[in-house]
Amino acid sequence: MNISQDLSIIELIINASLVVKLVMLLLTGVSLMSWYYIFRKSFALRAARQKTDKFERDFWSGGDLTAMYQSAVNDRHHSGAMEHIFEAGYREFAKLRGQKTLDPATVVDSSRRAMRATYQREIDDLESHLAFLASVGSVSPYVGLFGTVWGIMHAFRGLANMTTATLAAVAPGIAEALVATAIGLFAAIPAVVAYNRFAHDVDRIAVRFESFMEEFSNILQRQIR
Amino acid sequence: MNESRPLLRSAPAPGKRLSLVLAIAVHVLLAGFLIYGVHWQTRAPEAVEVELVSAIPAPSAVPPAPTFEPEPAPPSPPKPEPKPEPKLEPRPEPKPLPPPPKPDIALKEPKQKPPPKVVPREIPKEIPKEIPRPDPFKEQLKRETERLDKSKLAAALDKEVAGAKSAQAAAAAKKSSDEWGARIRGKIRGNIVLPPDIKGNPEAEFLVTLLPSGEVLNLRLTKSSGNPALDAAIERAIRKSDPLPKPEQGEVFQRELVLKYRPRED
């Protein structure tokens, strides 16, 4: 019986050849991973946005910088990325401020360098695993296609053994093989969408950080005089 | 330096476990949807026509006509005319009229005129002179004729009615027989491997002898489709479908079936 009566998805998967099965397994694993990172990233980015909002509100409400620094140091585990940047910059500034020998421009510069280092670390943290999503998005269709091509090759080889060549004889094999492509696309599409969305979100957060760094540098410069 | 170290590791990323659970949930949902929600059917019951016709086409073809004609047409016209007239006229009038003194006259008159029958005596007693004279006889006559007609009709229709009743039963059975046909059709359709070069929509006819268990005892091509490859393909499909599905009601079963097969129905 090379014609199965109903093409349920389970039957298609069970009847597939070993290579196709492996491809499907791999793709399912990849899809699982990518969804895991999609959820993790979306939670992390949402948290980062909320904390940034909160810190910006606090900062521009005109509180004392030293008090703000103290609270940021004390509450480090709950503070957001922007708070970390502020903390690094202000710490550097506070260290160098007392030394009269230093040029004010140097103090602001080194404080800005400290902020930039923290900024890069934070952005890197936010961007982590985005590359995985990107590669899932670009590669998994090809992997699925490989499984499909392999499955179709099998189907046609089976056709060679038959006396009467009918479409019905190869159709189930091709349907089985196409499941691999379907799984590949299922893994790829959300990954691509999520990658684009997250990359955009990270960019926007990065812009906010950068403008904050510039504004904060100006504030520090004003404080020196 | 001590102060700057903790900055290297920011707070642990939130929701690790939650996102793992959510990712698995997404996949389980999708798998569930694919497995239970999507059914790709390889057979479309309408695409192939396998007609289930009993071996002798005459009885099944005739009964359906009488079922519709005899029942509504003949019985209904006679009933409304005769019954309302005789029953409504004599009975409502007699009850108010018996007290008046006329019954004696009425008694005499009818006695002379309608001796032959026993029934009229009772009627004239009650019925006043105006109406009874013409009525009892005519009505009797009418009744008689109607009875005769009826009995004739009944006699004539007897066979037809019997046929009609059996046809009704047959119609009820036809439903299940149709269903049976559809199931046979579906099974054969699932097993057929059509040759690639079918021109048009030729019809092949097979006579299949069945065991009550559904096993195919004998299979004979009665009308070729003109394409030997197609004939062979259909024959293979029928043999492959052995045993054919059994009907839900045992009495629908027919030992010999004429299976008509068309590769396409468009």
XYZ file of C-alpha atoms in Angstrom:
491
model
C 0.000 0.000 0.000
C 1.819 3.050 -1.119
C -1.272 5.163 -0.994
C -2.309 6.100 2.458
C -5.981 6.760 2.804
C -5.776 9.894 4.836
C -2.816 12.189 4.903
C -2.839 13.213 8.501
C 0.175 15.145 9.609
C 1.322 12.422 11.989
C 1.221 9.811 9.272
C 3.199 12.043 6.989
C 5.892 12.501 9.587
C 6.004 8.848 10.564
C 6.291 7.653 6.992
C 9.071 10.054 6.091
C 12.562 8.740 5.471
C 15.285 8.966 8.094
C 17.056 12.010 6.697
C 13.815 13.902 6.407
C 12.931 12.895 9.952
C 16.280 14.160 11.199
C 15.787 17.422 9.379
C 12.349 17.783 10.899
C 13.703 17.044 14.350
C 16.482 19.582 13.937
C 14.089 22.196 12.692
C 11.670 21.540 15.520
C 14.493 21.996 18.005
C 15.612 25.175 16.312
C 12.084 26.468 16.277
C 11.723 25.728 19.963
C 14.959 27.584 20.695
C 14.004 30.527 18.583
C 10.628 30.839 20.236
C 12.325 30.625 23.614
C 14.586 33.511 22.693
C 11.735 35.428 21.158
C 9.878 35.339 24.442
C 12.969 36.033 26.509
C 13.990 38.978 24.364
C 10.551 40.443 24.323
C 10.368 40.276 28.119
C 13.883 41.707 28.471
C 13.234 44.526 26.037
C 9.963 45.404 27.645
C 11.635 45.504 31.048
C 14.462 47.648 29.652
C 11.985 50.096 28.129
C 10.024 50.375 31.355
C 13.120 50.940 33.460
C 14.450 53.496 31.022
C 11.149 55.341 31.113
C 11.146 55.332 34.865
C 14.736 56.524 35.149
C 14.245 59.278 32.605
C 11.236 60.505 34.534
C 13.226 60.494 37.781
C 16.243 62.098 36.237
C 14.459 64.960 34.517
C 12.279 65.657 37.511
C 15.334 67.501 38.787
C 16.530 65.522 41.786
C 19.940 65.792 43.378
C 22.547 63.964 41.291
C 24.440 62.609 44.290
C 21.307 61.229 45.877
C 20.332 59.676 42.600
C 23.758 58.114 42.318
C 23.514 56.681 45.814
C 20.153 55.120 45.167
C 21.418 53.701 41.887
C 24.395 52.083 43.617
C 22.272 50.691 46.426
C 19.641 49.278 44.173
C 21.883 47.980 41.487
C 20.068 44.726 40.793
C 16.823 46.427 40.032
C 18.176 49.350 38.121
C 17.970 49.555 34.378
C 20.598 50.015 31.709
C 20.309 53.773 31.631
C 20.786 53.915 35.367
C 23.947 51.878 34.977
C 25.240 54.341 32.426
C 24.440 57.212 34.709
C 26.100 55.471 37.618
C 29.314 54.784 35.680
C 29.499 58.321 34.362
C 28.822 59.957 37.670
C 31.264 57.742 39.524
C 34.048 58.661 37.118
C 33.072 62.306 37.401
C 33.049 62.229 41.195
C 36.473 60.602 41.277
C 38.117 63.152 39.010
C 36.271 66.213 40.178
C 38.355 66.710 43.285
C 41.652 66.762 41.419
C 42.286 70.395 40.631
C 45.106 69.614 38.298
C 42.821 68.135 35.699
C 41.330 70.120 32.891
C 37.473 70.196 33.062
C 37.314 68.926 29.494
C 39.367 65.884 30.465
C 37.068 65.111 33.378
C 33.997 65.230 31.180
C 35.736 63.206 28.491
C 36.777 60.413 30.815
C 33.318 60.351 32.361
C 31.848 60.086 28.890
C 34.252 57.239 28.067
C 33.123 55.380 31.177
C 29.510 55.877 30.135
C 30.223 54.692 26.622
C 31.840 51.504 27.911
C 28.817 50.754 30.059
C 26.522 51.678 27.205
C 28.206 49.221 24.891
C 28.000 46.485 27.469
C 24.320 47.153 28.018
C 23.527 47.271 24.326
C 25.441 44.077 23.812
C 23.363 42.527 26.546
C 20.169 43.654 24.900
C 21.333 42.437 21.520
C 22.425 39.024 22.723
C 20.786 36.109 20.907
C 19.465 38.354 18.207
C 22.070 36.857 15.896
C 20.618 33.436 16.630
C 17.212 34.609 15.546
C 18.705 36.099 12.419
C 20.441 32.912 11.438
C 17.378 30.807 12.184
C 15.419 33.127 9.976
C 17.806 32.853 7.091
C 18.995 29.260 7.346
C 16.063 27.137 8.455
C 14.167 27.492 5.148
C 17.223 26.053 3.431
C 17.439 23.204 5.873
C 13.778 22.483 5.327
C 14.302 22.672 1.599
C 17.126 20.197 1.886
C 14.831 17.773 3.664
C 12.216 18.272 1.003
C 14.603 17.714 -1.870
C 15.863 14.585 -0.205
C 12.344 13.307 0.371
C 11.358 13.993 -3.223
C 14.436 12.178 -4.443
C 13.303 9.217 -2.418
C 9.801 9.421 -3.763
C 11.018 9.404 -7.336
C 13.403 6.572 -6.719
C 10.488 4.555 -5.395
C 8.634 5.430 -8.576
C 11.348 3.816 -10.671
C 10.491 0.413 -9.194
C 6.875 0.593 -10.195
C 5.536 -0.649 -13.482
C 2.898 1.997 -13.857
C 4.076 5.486 -13.147
C 1.279 7.440 -11.603
C 1.145 10.688 -9.790
C -0.637 8.944 -6.942
C 2.417 6.818 -6.315
C 4.741 9.758 -5.704
C 2.286 12.201 -4.226
C 2.442 10.897 -0.626
C 6.236 10.937 -0.711
C 6.262 14.483 -1.931
C 3.706 15.496 0.673
C 5.898 13.960 3.355
C 8.896 15.787 2.058
C 7.095 19.084 1.929
C 6.349 18.845 5.631
C 10.045 19.519 6.162
C 9.791 22.787 4.266
C 6.678 23.671 6.198
C 8.466 23.173 9.504
C 11.447 25.151 8.248
C 9.213 28.032 7.300
C 7.399 27.794 10.576
C 10.705 28.200 12.351
C 11.941 30.937 10.035
C 9.004 33.303 9.760
C 8.590 34.149 13.451
C 12.362 34.357 13.819
C 12.672 36.902 11.018
C 9.747 38.959 12.260
C 11.050 38.890 15.804
C 14.573 39.717 14.714
C 13.461 42.787 12.796
C 11.257 43.937 15.607
C 13.883 43.426 18.296
C 16.638 45.021 16.247
C 14.412 48.050 15.821
C 13.583 48.138 19.516
C 17.229 47.879 20.503
C 18.083 50.670 18.092
C 15.509 52.926 19.632
C 16.731 52.188 23.135
C 20.301 52.799 21.979
C 19.301 56.192 20.597
C 17.747 57.085 23.904
C 20.903 56.021 25.746
C 23.117 58.033 23.442
C 21.096 61.187 23.738
C 21.014 60.736 27.491
C 24.808 60.391 27.522
C 25.203 63.635 25.591
C 22.786 65.499 27.800
C 24.327 64.140 30.953
C 27.803 65.149 29.760
C 26.542 68.675 29.342
C 25.130 68.639 32.837
C 28.449 67.414 34.232
C 30.315 70.068 32.318
C 28.065 72.718 33.800
C 28.660 71.305 37.269
C 32.431 71.654 36.989
C 32.341 75.374 36.416
C 37.337 48.830 41.137
C 35.139 47.002 43.537
C 32.344 49.339 42.711
C 32.631 48.873 39.018
C 32.637 45.085 39.048
C 28.977 44.440 39.645
C 28.221 46.537 36.617
C 29.717 43.867 34.385
C 26.891 41.504 35.138
C 23.594 43.125 34.981
C 20.611 41.646 36.738
C 19.634 38.177 35.431
C 17.421 38.330 32.378
C 13.829 38.114 33.471
C 11.416 35.379 32.600
C 13.709 32.547 31.545
C 11.441 29.827 32.736
C 8.328 31.628 31.637
C 9.647 32.028 28.112
C 10.619 28.379 27.969
C 7.120 27.395 28.999
C 5.615 29.794 26.502
C 7.814 28.504 23.678
C 6.753 24.940 24.401
C 3.150 26.039 24.661
C 3.332 27.658 21.228
C 4.615 24.451 19.705
C 2.165 22.246 21.481
C -0.651 24.494 20.330
C 0.543 24.408 16.761
C 1.019 20.658 16.807
C -2.428 20.204 18.307
C -3.915 22.439 15.677
C -2.199 20.538 12.901
C -3.113 17.138 14.236
C -6.683 17.736 15.262
C -7.693 20.790 13.333
C -6.480 19.938 9.858
C -7.689 16.897 7.991
C -6.446 16.432 4.516
C -8.785 14.043 2.848
C -7.453 12.211 -0.121
C -10.909 11.157 -1.141
C -13.622 13.515 -2.134
C -16.843 11.488 -2.141
C -18.438 13.553 -4.902
C -15.624 13.180 -7.347
C -16.412 9.631 -8.293
C -19.762 8.215 -9.162
C -20.489 4.653 -8.222
C -24.158 4.043 -8.646
C -25.747 1.373 -6.576
C -28.506 -0.224 -8.558
C -30.224 -3.458 -7.785
C -29.658 -6.246 -10.279
C -33.200 -5.984 -11.691
C -33.851 -2.336 -12.308
C -37.610 -2.672 -12.971
C -39.111 -2.902 -9.434
C -37.076 -0.118 -8.026
C -37.851 2.107 -10.992
C -41.657 1.600 -10.950
C -42.630 1.954 -7.275
C -41.450 5.513 -6.835
C -44.086 6.761 -9.326
C -47.148 5.187 -7.608
C -46.099 6.413 -4.207
C -46.773 9.966 -5.192
C -49.783 9.552 -7.451
C -52.203 7.135 -5.806
C -52.093 8.408 -2.291
C -52.836 12.059 -2.655
C -54.999 11.941 -5.819
C -57.630 9.173 -5.596
C -58.394 8.905 -1.892
C -58.735 12.604 -1.221
C -61.428 13.519 -3.780
C -63.892 10.793 -2.736
C -63.554 11.347 0.984
C -64.427 15.009 1.244
C -67.492 14.678 -0.993
C -69.340 11.663 0.331
C -68.683 11.711 4.022
C -69.517 15.272 4.929
C -72.858 15.142 3.098
C -74.457 12.033 4.501
C -73.204 12.312 8.002
C -73.658 16.000 8.531
C -77.170 16.283 7.130
C -79.008 13.439 8.808
C -77.650 13.760 12.287
C -77.859 17.418 13.152
C -81.445 17.652 11.859
C -82.955 14.539 13.373
C -82.373 15.522 16.963
C -84.331 18.724 16.967
C -87.049 17.227 14.747
C -88.099 13.960 16.427
C -90.388 15.670 18.991
C -92.657 17.261 16.322
C -95.596 15.082 15.302
C -94.428 14.312 11.832
C -92.612 11.083 12.497
C -95.764 9.051 11.839
C -96.113 10.308 8.368
C -92.539 9.989 7.850
C -92.717 6.443 9.037
C -95.419 5.481 6.613
C -93.960 6.986 3.614
C -90.572 5.495 3.871
C -91.981 2.120 4.733
C -93.675 1.871 1.422
C -90.907 3.165 -0.625
C -87.738 1.812 0.737
C -88.592 -1.726 1.659
C -85.623 -3.438 0.195
C -83.131 -2.213 2.699
C -82.927 -2.452 6.395
C -80.933 0.608 7.006
C -83.291 3.210 5.497
C -85.971 2.455 8.127
C -83.957 3.983 10.800
C -83.103 7.025 8.867
C -86.616 8.016 7.758
C -87.895 7.870 11.347
C -85.793 10.691 12.268
C -85.666 12.685 9.108
C -88.463 15.052 8.087
C -90.340 14.667 4.846
C -88.710 17.410 2.895
C -85.276 16.026 2.753
C -85.555 12.275 3.292
C -87.292 11.357 0.067
C -84.679 12.290 -2.358
C -81.829 11.917 0.002
C -81.805 8.466 1.547
C -81.895 6.702 -1.749
C -79.543 8.895 -3.518
C -77.275 8.886 -0.636
C -77.601 5.186 -0.313
C -76.896 4.924 -3.959
C -74.069 7.271 -3.657
C -72.745 5.343 -0.780
C -73.170 2.113 -2.547
C -71.532 3.389 -5.647
C -68.854 4.946 -3.616
C -68.387 1.766 -1.739
C -68.186 -0.039 -4.955
C -65.925 2.560 -6.383
C -63.883 2.469 -3.299
C -63.704 -1.240 -3.255
C -62.877 -1.171 -6.916
C -60.381 1.508 -6.372
C -59.087 -0.273 -3.354
C -58.903 -3.476 -5.308
C -57.231 -1.677 -8.151
C -54.968 0.227 -5.867
C -54.384 -2.663 -3.590
C -51.439 -3.842 -5.512
C -50.250 -0.353 -6.103
C -50.649 0.587 -2.466
C -48.879 -2.519 -1.428
C -46.245 -1.608 -3.905
C -46.238 1.932 -2.607
C -45.837 0.783 0.971
C -43.018 -1.406 0.018
C -41.671 1.523 -1.974
C -41.865 3.685 1.123
C -39.971 1.100 2.997
C -37.673 0.954 0.045
C -37.253 4.720 0.181
C -36.309 4.471 3.821
C -34.008 1.661 2.967
C -32.731 3.633 0.045
C -31.226 6.142 2.383
C -29.121 3.576 4.105
C -28.466 1.921 0.800
C -27.253 5.244 -0.571
C -25.073 5.628 2.432
C -23.749 2.171 1.863
C -23.101 3.078 -1.751
C -21.250 6.183 -0.667
C -19.086 4.134 1.640
C -18.273 1.608 -1.054
C -17.585 4.488 -3.397
C -15.278 6.091 -0.871
C -13.354 2.934 -0.281
C -12.895 2.175 -3.957
C -12.020 5.765 -4.624
C -9.337 5.583 -1.970
C -7.755 2.593 -3.639
C -7.905 3.533 -7.251
C -4.807 4.448 -9.165
C -5.968 6.085 -12.342
C -3.950 5.628 -15.500
C -2.654 8.952 -16.678
C -4.180 9.185 -20.129
C -7.938 9.137 -19.643
C -9.830 10.957 -22.312
C -13.210 12.352 -21.456
C -15.194 10.741 -18.692
C -15.944 7.200 -19.783
C -18.132 4.998 -17.637
C -17.363 1.435 -16.783
C -19.872 -0.964 -15.295
C -19.059 -3.912 -13.105
C -21.238 -6.628 -11.727
C -20.021 -7.493 -8.280
C -21.188 -10.542 -6.384
C -20.832 -10.052 -2.679
C -20.858 -12.226 0.386
C -22.848 -10.789 3.288
C -19.548 -10.141 5.013
C -18.653 -7.735 2.224
C -16.111 -9.965 0.568
C -16.075 -9.840 -3.189
C -16.972 -13.242 -4.516
C -16.987 -12.462 -8.172
C -16.281 -9.436 -10.276
C -17.265 -9.100 -13.877
C -16.933 -6.242 -16.301
C -20.332 -5.738 -17.888
C -19.662 -2.552 -19.801
C -16.199 -1.468 -20.709
C -15.216 2.164 -20.528
C -13.376 1.790 -23.802
C -10.059 2.171 -22.089
C -8.632 -1.213 -21.075
C -6.141 0.389 -18.724
C -8.939 2.196 -16.918
C -11.015 -0.974 -16.720
C -8.071 -2.796 -15.251
C -7.393 0.020 -12.821
C -10.985 0.024 -11.595
C -10.995 -3.732 -11.281
C -7.796 -3.596 -9.269
C -9.256 -0.913 -7.062
C -12.362 -2.980 -6.371
C -10.302 -6.034 -5.589
C -8.078 -3.989 -3.370
C -11.119 -2.701 -1.509
C -12.077 -6.277 -0.676
C -13.838 -6.641 1.733
C -16.210 -3.848 0.839
C -17.924 -2.077 3.722
C -21.073 -3.687 5.036
C -24.372 -1.774 5.076
C -25.555 -0.487 8.434
C -28.901 -2.185 8.028
C -28.581 -5.775 7.077
C -31.655 -5.849 4.839
C -30.156 -3.311 2.465
C -27.567 -5.823 1.491
C -27.719 -7.000 -2.053
C -25.859 -9.963 -3.282
C -25.272 -8.580 -6.701
C -24.306 -5.016 -7.208
C -23.884 -3.053 -10.377
C -21.083 -0.625 -9.807
C -20.863 2.201 -12.268
C -17.656 4.062 -12.216
C -16.661 7.346 -13.745
C -13.131 8.606 -13.238
C -14.247 12.212 -13.130
C -17.407 13.928 -12.242
C -17.412 17.519 -13.361
